[in-house]
Amino acid sequence: MTKKNVIVIGNGMVGHKFCEKLIAKSNEFQIIVFGEEPRIAYDRVHLSSYFDGKTVEDLSLSSLDWYHQNNIQLYLGDAVTEVNRTEKIVHTQSGRTQNYDYLVMATGSAPFVPNIPGVEKEGVFVYRTIEDLDKMKAHASKCKTGAVMGGGLLGLEAGKALLDLGIKETHIVEFASRLMPRQIDDAGSKLLQGKLAQLNLTVHLNKNTSAVLGEKKITGLAFADGSELALDMLVISAGIRPRDEIARLCGLEVSSRGGIVVNGFMQTSDESIFAIGECALFNSMIYGLVAPGYEMAEVAASFLCEGDKQFKGFDMSTKLKLIGVDVASFGDAFISEPDCTSIIFEDTHKGIYKRINITSDGKQLLGGILIGDAEAYNMLLQTVNNKIVLPPNPEDLILGARGGESTVGASVMGLPDDALICSCEAVSKGAICNAVINQDLKTFDEVKKCTKAGSGCGGCVPMVKDLINGTLTENGMYIKNVLCEHFDYSRQELLDLIKMNKIETYDQVLDTFGKGDGCEVCKPAVASILASLWNDLILKQDTIQDSNDRFLANIQKGGTYSVVPRIPGGEITPDKLIVIGQVAKEFNLYTKITGGQRIDLFGAHLVDLPAIWSKLIDAGFESGHAYGKSLRTVKSCVGSTWCRFGLHDSVSFAIEIEDRYKGLRSPHKLKGGVSGCIRECAEAKSKDFGIIATEKGWNLYICGNGGSKPQHAELLASDIDSETCIKYLDRFLMFYVRTADPLTRTATWLNKMEGGMAYLKNVIINDSLGIAEELEEAMRYHISTYACEWKAAIENPEMRKRFSHFINAPEEKDPSVKFETMRDQVKAETW
Amino acid sequence: MSEIIELNREIEKLQGAEDLFFACYSDDVPQNGGVCVKYKNEQIAIFNFTRRGEWYATQNMCPHKQQMALSRGMIGSSGEECEPKVACPFHKKSFSLKTGDCLTGEDYKIRIFPVIINNGKVFIEVKSIG
């Protein structure tokens, strides 16, 4: 039986692997190999070890003997120049001709040399073959400074090679904004850069080389930004170019950007010709690593033996030791929100950076990056590849399991270490506290940068701050609770200062007590203080308000707003219900009953808000302040008017209370509830204040919270009459407004209060601070100065003008707003 | 003399600028706040940083969730250098008004445009916009 001829073009790592695979599978083929290089296949991955003592033999993957023993004809230093596909013959440089049944192109790639003036100068090298290394070696003895152009994987290897060659001053010049842009992210790059600096490798990022300087020999590089770098030698490692020339010449399908197009069997557009390794383009992708090349060799060899293996793309996960630093990148290393959540651990002291990306439901690992410590690489790669379900605390994967502590009361410090604090970024309490302790962090911004906690929706920010302060306190450090970088005061201190000095504008506050130009933290905080103290129309200082307060509506996905008219106690007449329906229909709004017994209308264009509110106000509605840090609703059960169990008229009392405190600006939103009996249908104990009817009067509970950390309100006073109840509420609410930190709900405020409920009871009921009268007076002032903000806004043409999207096309709506339909209503387009 | 120099600067600015687009009047833009203007199919945010006596223009879209929102964001400064910035109202991603760089640690970058104020009118240099 005559054997079929298989010609392999190229004797690199992948070409050699193909021979091994085919020999192992079958003896029905006569293999003929043509290699351009004079050497037998060698290990290019560890090329730099050639400079620290490895010989050519050490690097060789095989020997001439092996080829001989396996009856493979090997022609080195003889490149194939032409393929005649009709006659199935190849021609080589030396004039050989050889017929084939199957042809395998394993031509690899060539270093990409960018078209920069002067690259032809003496002292400029590429880094791919042993010959390249020999040339570098010969030149390097005369050199003091050298650089590598390209900060990718290979470029860093080349940098190490220069160090090994004894070049004292070595630079890495990278066009992108980070090192190894395909494998690691910015944070990882920064860390790696620091490590390289310790080894005398100076990294220059964002450098666009415009010329190679020098007469005949290189003397330096000139960059587009005008700077220059003096050099004695340069190694270019700017990427690869697939060697597809022969394929192009013989008319195989190739990509305009380089690469021989192959299918899953590694077959080119000619069914008897295959391409494997770096010259092959599968699914528009070149695989520039050795592992996928080997897999391609396996697939092609298997296909010739009538196997049905297919190449399905390849996991580009890599782990390597770069100049003594572990660097690993696996799975989907770069996927980010909203397609996943990332857990990031960074320790700049030890030089460790770890990032894992997990599915939003926290069940599966998608990929990640490890720098400095890649011990977990294999386990993590396994977890990705086998879709292993993650433990409840996925951060353990990179941080190791950490035990909980005994609980210390209801404060955040009492939470177990694995309690999830930031659910957007999946950061645990332990991660935050560890960051504070191990990295000597003191401010929220530092912790946010380090752990990512609080960088998503921001809902956890107060908790993160408490953890930072709590951790610092436990470690015996003094903390000053300041508003932000522009004010060295806490909210309470600032409130007192503003009050004493009777200051009414933000700019005055900033000029008198602050520095810089303010920010999105102190502006709304001061706005809230000013509103609490003076109850002036907030639109008079609209640009210091959070966007919601600035436009008196809640910004929602897509940039439209939602509108919530006040429906005190959840009681509404049929006529008013009809008006809401009509308005929603006219302006194409989505309607939903809220948790606080009101109706939210979504999808309102900014330009439509004044018209919508005019109609609502005409029908007797008022602003519901759903957009403000202020009183939202007082929820009620139906009470004694209809309910056969009801003790008192909870609806009437809820309406009275809601009307009393409506518009009260506070550190955070406020919610209340009134239940007509012990069955507690209004769920009042989950509110900031809850009133529950008893046989003898009302029980008043305060500082409850639903939300992310539910907490029942605690009893302040029992069996009190309506008047006393209101008096206590006045004092309680004003005390909270005066003393709480920004964005702190009453529950958290109480949890942090020294002396807790006993102290608060003393202040409110026994007037232990002697401020009860002042607090009540402040509340009376608030009530007497209340005005519906929306009514004021629509009646003032100047203010009304602000409700436009385009200042130069005020009638036009934002054209980027798009709706989808769901259950017969509009919904915002998903982002 | 300083007025003449200022006038000269203004003229230099205008001569150096290309494709100026009249966006709005300067008193259309709230003090220390922003507005959005429409230019062809683009949305540009203009900020009147009264406190610093400076004007800035950026793309209106926040690159984080592609929302047309930056003009509604709060402006302020950051760091020792008092880098002027805007915070997106959606998730408080902050961007330098000078460079367009994201200041909250992410990889985003927004486009910025030169602003020229002349005679109470706000012009934006739109050479770089297609």
Coordinates of N, CA, C and O in Angstrom, one line a residue, chain A residues 250 549 736:
Chain A
C250 N -1.1 31.3 -3.7 CA -1.8 30.2 -4.4 C -3.3 30.3 -4.3 O -4.0 29.4 -4.7
D549 N -33.6 66.3 42.8 CA -34.1 67.5 43.4 C -34.0 68.6 42.4 O -34.8 69.6 42.5
Y736 N -33.1 64.2 64.6 CA -32.5 63.4 63.5 C -31.9 64.3 62.4 O -30.8 64.2 62.0

